[in-house]
Structures are given as structure tokens and as C-alpha cells.
Short mmCIF file of C-alpha atoms in Angstrom, two decimals:
data_model
loop_
_atom_site.label_atom_id
_atom_site.label_comp_id
_atom_site.label_asym_id
_atom_site.label_seq_id
_atom_site.Cartn_x
_atom_site.Cartn_y
_atom_site.Cartn_z
CA SER P 1 60.66 83.11 216.53
CA LYS P 2 61.93 86.81 215.61
CA ALA P 3 64.01 84.82 212.41
CA ASN P 4 60.92 83.15 211.41
CA VAL P 5 58.89 86.33 211.70
CA PHE P 6 62.09 88.60 209.56
CA ILE P 7 61.84 85.18 206.64
CA ALA P 8 58.34 85.72 206.21
CA LEU P 9 58.95 89.60 205.89
CA TYR P 10 61.68 89.02 203.42
CA ARG P 11 59.35 86.72 201.57
CA GLN P 12 56.61 88.98 201.50
CA ARG P 13 58.81 91.82 200.03
CA ARG P 14 60.19 89.46 197.42
CA GLU P 15 56.51 88.30 196.13
CA ILE P 16 55.18 92.32 196.29
CA LEU P 17 58.41 93.56 194.27
CA SER P 18 57.85 90.32 191.91
CA GLN P 19 53.94 91.63 191.58
CA ARG P 20 55.12 94.92 191.08
CA ASN P 21 57.46 94.40 188.85
CA ALA P 22 55.02 92.38 186.53
CA LEU P 23 52.74 94.57 186.92
CA GLU P 24 54.78 97.52 185.40
CA ALA P 25 55.66 95.64 183.12
CA TYR P 26 52.33 94.71 181.45
CA ALA P 27 51.73 98.35 181.77
CA ASP P 28 54.45 99.43 179.24
CA ALA P 29 53.43 96.33 176.91
CA LEU P 30 49.77 97.68 177.37
CA ARG P 31 51.52 101.12 176.49
CA VAL P 32 53.09 99.88 173.56
CA ALA P 33 50.29 98.12 172.09
CA ASP P 34 47.72 101.25 172.62
CA ARG P 35 51.05 103.63 170.42
CA HIS P 36 51.03 100.90 167.75
CA LYS P 37 46.80 101.17 168.04
CA ASN P 38 47.00 105.25 167.51
CA ASP P 39 49.70 104.86 164.75
CA PHE P 40 47.79 101.60 162.65
CA ILE P 41 44.02 104.13 162.74
CA ALA P 42 46.42 107.11 161.89
CA MET P 43 48.03 104.58 158.46
CA LEU P 44 44.92 103.33 158.14
CA GLY P 45 42.42 106.45 157.58
CA HIS P 46 45.46 107.64 155.14
CA GLU P 47 45.41 104.49 153.46
CA LEU P 48 41.34 104.52 153.03
CA ARG P 49 41.21 108.12 152.41
CA ASN P 50 43.51 108.74 149.45
CA PRO P 51 42.05 106.39 147.15
CA ILE P 52 38.34 107.58 148.01
CA MET P 53 39.28 111.56 147.14
CA ALA P 54 40.76 110.14 143.93
CA ILE P 55 37.48 108.17 143.03
CA ARG P 56 35.32 111.01 144.18
CA ALA P 57 37.45 113.46 141.84
CA GLY P 58 36.86 110.79 139.45
CA LEU P 59 33.47 110.42 139.88
CA GLN P 60 32.90 114.66 139.74
CA LEU P 61 35.25 114.95 136.61
CA LEU P 62 33.08 111.90 134.71
CA GLY P 63 30.31 114.15 135.50
CA ARG P 64 31.62 117.43 133.57
CA GLN P 65 33.82 115.49 131.18
CA SER P 66 32.10 114.91 127.32
CA ASP P 67 35.61 112.86 125.52
CA GLU P 68 35.60 109.72 125.39
CA GLU P 69 39.15 109.80 125.78
CA ARG P 70 39.90 111.09 128.21
CA ARG P 71 36.58 109.52 130.08
CA ALA P 72 38.46 105.97 129.54
CA GLY P 73 41.34 107.63 130.93
CA ILE P 74 39.50 108.67 134.25
CA HIS P 75 37.84 105.36 134.47
CA ALA P 76 40.82 103.59 134.35
CA ARG P 77 42.60 105.51 137.09
CA MET P 78 39.43 105.06 139.06
CA GLU P 79 39.90 101.30 139.01
CA VAL P 80 43.01 100.89 139.93
CA GLN P 81 42.29 103.30 143.19
CA ALA P 82 38.99 100.51 143.40
CA HIS P 83 41.33 97.65 142.80
CA HIS P 84 43.92 98.88 146.13
CA LEU P 85 40.81 99.81 148.20
CA SER P 86 39.76 96.14 147.57
CA ARG P 87 43.32 94.56 148.09
CA LEU P 88 43.55 96.70 151.29
CA ILE P 89 40.27 95.89 153.17
CA GLU P 90 40.97 91.98 152.08
CA ASP P 91 44.93 91.97 153.25
CA LEU P 92 42.92 93.17 156.70
CA LEU P 93 40.09 91.03 156.90
CA ASP P 94 42.30 87.98 155.65
CA VAL P 95 44.41 88.63 159.01
CA ALA P 96 41.27 88.89 161.02
CA ARG P 97 40.26 85.69 159.93
CA ILE P 98 43.40 83.90 159.92
CA ASP P 99 43.66 85.25 164.05
CA GLN P 100 39.74 84.06 164.47
CA GLY P 101 40.72 80.14 163.07
CA LYS P 102 38.35 80.87 159.52
CA ILE P 103 40.66 80.48 156.95
CA SER P 104 40.93 76.99 155.55
CA LEU P 105 43.20 76.39 152.95
CA LYS P 106 42.08 74.35 149.78
CA ARG P 107 44.21 71.90 149.22
CA GLU P 108 45.06 70.75 145.90
CA ARG P 109 48.60 69.33 143.91
CA VAL P 110 49.60 72.49 141.84
CA SER P 111 52.67 73.42 140.18
CA LEU P 112 55.26 76.36 141.94
CA GLN P 113 55.51 77.51 137.96
CA SER P 114 51.85 78.62 137.92
CA VAL P 115 51.66 80.04 141.14
CA ILE P 116 54.64 82.64 140.31
CA GLU P 117 53.17 83.13 136.94
CA SER P 118 49.76 84.07 138.40
CA ALA P 119 51.99 85.95 141.06
CA VAL P 120 54.28 88.00 138.40
CA ASP P 121 50.95 88.76 137.00
CA THR P 122 49.48 90.43 139.60
CA SER P 123 52.54 92.73 140.53
CA ARG P 124 53.50 93.74 137.36
CA PRO P 125 51.70 97.00 137.28
CA LYS P 126 53.45 98.26 140.65
CA ILE P 127 56.32 96.77 139.20
CA ASP P 128 56.60 98.50 135.93
CA ALA P 129 55.14 101.30 137.48
CA ALA P 130 58.98 102.33 138.98
CA SER P 131 60.14 100.68 135.85
CA HIS P 132 61.79 98.20 137.79
CA ASP P 133 64.00 95.15 136.23
CA LEU P 134 61.83 91.66 137.25
CA THR P 135 64.34 88.75 136.22
CA VAL P 136 62.38 85.41 137.16
CA VAL P 137 64.64 82.17 137.35
CA LEU P 138 63.04 78.63 137.86
CA PRO P 139 63.49 75.50 137.35
CA SER P 140 63.40 73.61 133.78
CA GLN P 141 61.77 70.74 135.51
CA PRO P 142 58.23 71.00 136.65
CA LEU P 143 57.80 71.39 140.76
CA TRP P 144 54.70 70.58 142.41
CA LEU P 145 53.60 71.79 145.85
CA GLU P 146 50.29 70.75 148.19
CA GLY P 147 48.64 73.51 148.80
CA ASP P 148 46.09 76.92 148.09
CA PHE P 149 46.94 78.17 144.59
CA THR P 150 45.05 81.40 145.31
CA ARG P 151 46.95 81.87 148.93
CA LEU P 152 50.15 80.62 147.87
CA SER P 153 50.28 83.36 144.91
CA GLN P 154 48.86 85.72 147.04
CA VAL P 155 52.40 85.29 149.44
CA VAL P 156 54.57 85.29 146.37
CA SER P 157 52.83 88.71 144.93
CA ASN P 158 53.14 90.51 148.36
CA LEU P 159 56.73 89.97 148.77
CA LEU P 160 56.99 91.02 145.06
CA ALA P 161 54.85 94.08 145.70
CA ASN P 162 57.17 94.77 149.16
CA ALA P 163 59.99 94.37 146.82
CA ALA P 164 58.60 97.00 144.34
CA LYS P 165 57.80 99.26 147.33
CA TYR P 166 60.92 99.38 148.86
CA THR P 167 62.95 99.69 145.82
CA PRO P 168 63.48 103.04 144.36
CA PRO P 169 62.56 103.59 140.30
CA GLU P 170 64.38 101.54 138.24
CA GLY P 171 65.66 98.96 140.58
CA ARG P 172 66.72 95.56 139.90
CA ILE P 173 64.29 92.56 141.26
CA ARG P 174 65.32 88.94 141.43
CA LEU P 175 62.47 85.81 141.94
CA SER P 176 64.12 82.52 141.59
CA ALA P 177 63.36 79.07 142.62
CA ASP P 178 66.13 75.91 143.61
CA VAL P 179 65.09 72.54 145.72
CA ASP P 180 66.92 71.74 148.87
CA GLN P 181 66.05 67.99 149.88
CA ASP P 182 62.17 67.89 149.97
CA GLN P 183 61.75 71.22 149.93
CA VAL P 184 61.74 74.31 147.91
CA ARG P 185 62.70 77.67 148.27
CA ILE P 186 61.63 80.66 146.55
CA HIS P 187 63.85 83.80 146.72
CA ILE P 188 62.49 86.96 146.53
CA ALA P 189 65.68 89.88 146.54
CA ASP P 190 65.89 93.34 145.67
CA ASN P 191 68.63 96.45 145.43
CA GLY P 192 66.56 98.32 147.96
CA VAL P 193 66.71 100.07 150.75
CA GLY P 194 67.20 97.07 152.64
CA VAL P 195 66.25 96.79 156.74
CA PRO P 196 67.89 98.29 159.46
CA HIS P 197 69.59 95.25 161.68
CA ASP P 198 67.55 96.22 165.06
CA MET P 199 64.54 95.41 163.10
CA GLN P 200 65.06 92.51 161.11
CA ASP P 201 63.84 90.18 164.16
CA ARG P 202 60.19 92.11 164.39
CA ILE P 203 60.03 92.63 160.26
CA PHE P 204 57.08 89.39 160.00
CA ASP P 205 55.16 91.14 163.48
CA LEU P 206 52.13 92.91 162.55
CA PHE P 207 51.93 96.72 162.12
CA THR P 208 55.90 96.72 161.43
CA GLN P 209 57.17 98.45 158.42
CA SER P 210 60.41 98.96 157.44
CA LYS P 211 61.43 102.81 157.10
CA GLY P 212 63.43 103.78 154.13
CA PRO P 213 65.41 107.51 153.36
CA ASP P 214 62.15 108.73 151.93
CA ASP P 215 59.65 106.98 154.17
CA ARG P 216 58.08 105.05 151.81
CA SER P 217 56.13 103.19 155.10
CA ARG P 218 53.66 105.91 154.93
CA ASP P 219 52.56 104.08 152.32
CA GLY P 220 50.67 100.81 153.49
CA LEU P 221 49.91 99.19 157.21
CA GLY P 222 52.44 97.31 157.69
CA ILE P 223 50.73 93.89 157.59
CA GLY P 224 51.26 92.28 154.18
CA LEU P 225 54.68 90.71 155.83
CA ALA P 226 52.39 89.37 158.77
CA LEU P 227 50.07 87.88 156.64
CA VAL P 228 52.57 86.47 154.41
CA LYS P 229 54.45 84.21 157.12
CA GLN P 230 50.39 83.48 158.21
CA LEU P 231 50.23 82.22 155.16
CA VAL P 232 53.34 80.01 155.22
CA GLU P 233 53.34 78.79 158.57
CA MET P 234 49.22 77.32 157.44
CA HIS P 235 51.38 75.83 154.57
CA ASP P 236 53.73 73.90 156.73
CA GLY P 237 56.72 75.89 155.53
CA ALA P 238 58.45 78.84 156.95
CA ILE P 239 60.08 82.23 155.56
CA GLU P 240 63.56 84.27 156.29
CA LEU P 241 64.69 87.45 155.91
CA ALA P 242 68.20 88.14 154.23
CA SER P 243 69.94 92.33 154.60
CA ASP P 244 72.88 93.69 155.29
CA GLY P 245 71.48 96.86 156.52
CA PRO P 246 70.14 100.10 155.45
CA GLY P 247 70.95 100.67 151.52
CA ARG P 248 72.19 96.88 150.97
CA GLY P 249 68.75 95.58 149.80
CA SER P 250 66.98 92.60 151.05
CA CYS P 251 66.38 88.80 150.25
CA PHE P 252 62.84 87.11 151.46
CA THR P 253 63.07 83.13 151.39
CA VAL P 254 60.17 81.00 151.53
CA ARG P 255 60.71 77.06 152.20
CA LEU P 256 57.52 74.71 151.16
CA PRO P 257 57.12 71.45 151.05
CA ILE P 258 57.55 69.60 147.74
CA SER P 259 54.37 67.68 147.07
CA ALA P 260 55.14 63.54 147.55
#
């Protein structure tokens, strides 16, 4: 009947519209992904070029410099750039390894205090370079975790480096820990540029960076927090961000299960 034909045509039209909407949404997602890829390639080129140029310039200066004290200073600056380059590449490889399931944790019983001490030592050069005031407050009793010491230290050091990066010189960074039932909570708070409210839900996404007033996001690739989140979740933990918005600082809290 004509009614059945009309109903069939109506359903067919709805199906076509639904498929078209799905294709348009997929195309939009591809355009966003392509833009992120282009932004990432541009940032990667910037990040790789700077230390490589500094190392090349240092090598040229070393060849013309006979004063041992000046040679030592040039060598030290080259080491800093080489370390930055190495850390950048390792972070990129870690993200790829986790996505491919190629990272396995070397779980052991480790103390929270030793993890924090290692992370602070790793992050100290960046903190001191910006003349930040770092305060560390930990429980007096030992707290034990079941996890990979190197990866847990990497989580805390990346968060400290992030705080140092997004806090203006001579800022304040506070690292503290407490116990909440069967979990330990590690807090890294700063009085830096803060995180806009519209970015807080995606701050842990790959290649996402908060933009401060002096655009500190130009340094880095936006992979540090994504890597931190992945490593924390591999330890059966969780991470969250609290920020009152631009200019109001931020606080990252890592929750990890306490070892029985």
C-alpha cells in the first residue's frame, strides 16, 4: 500500500541522514586529529632543534677554546641539552610503548619516602633554575607501595617539572602526602598560571597543554601529563586536577594503593 511505501521511504531517509551525520562527525574527528598531528610535528621540530643547535654550537666553541675553565662550562651546558633531548625521546618512546602494551612494571615493595626523594633530586635543577621555593611535607611513618620504583619516581618528577614550568620565577611549589583509608595521596600544588576551566577535563589528553600568559606551552610536547596518567593507572591508581582557573595555581593529586 501507499502507506507502507511511505513508511519505508521515511525509514530509509532517516537511515541515510543518520549515516550522513555519522560520516560528518567522523570527518570532523579526522580534521581535529590532523590538526593535532600538525601541531605535534611543529612542536617536535622546535623541541628537537633547540638542544641540537645548542650542542652543535658548543662543539664548535670547544674546538676554538683553549681555556680549560671555559671548556668545562661549555661542556656542562652541552650535557644539560643532551639530557633534555634524551628525556624528550624517552617520554615519546614510553607513550608508544604503553599504547602497544610493551611496558611491564617491575613491581616491588618500595617506600613512598624513597620515591619522593628520587623525584625531587631529578626535578631539582628545573626548580632551582626558576628560583622556586619547594616545600616537601611527608608523613613521619614509612609508607609502603607495591610498584615500579623508577616509574613511580617518574610520575612525581614529571608533575614537579610541570609545576616548575607553569609557575613564574620565584614561585611556590608544595609536595605533600597523606593517607586516605587504604590509599596514599600525593599532592603537588603550585601558585602558577593555573588551568582554564574549559581545559581541565582534557588536560591529561595527549598533546594537550595549558597556555599561560607568557605561553609557556611552547616548550614541551604536551605528553608529560598523559604519560603520568597512564603510569598511575598501570599502578591501579588515579590522578586528578584541581584549579580555580587562570592565575590561581593548580594542584595535582595522585592516589595509589598502600601495600598490605
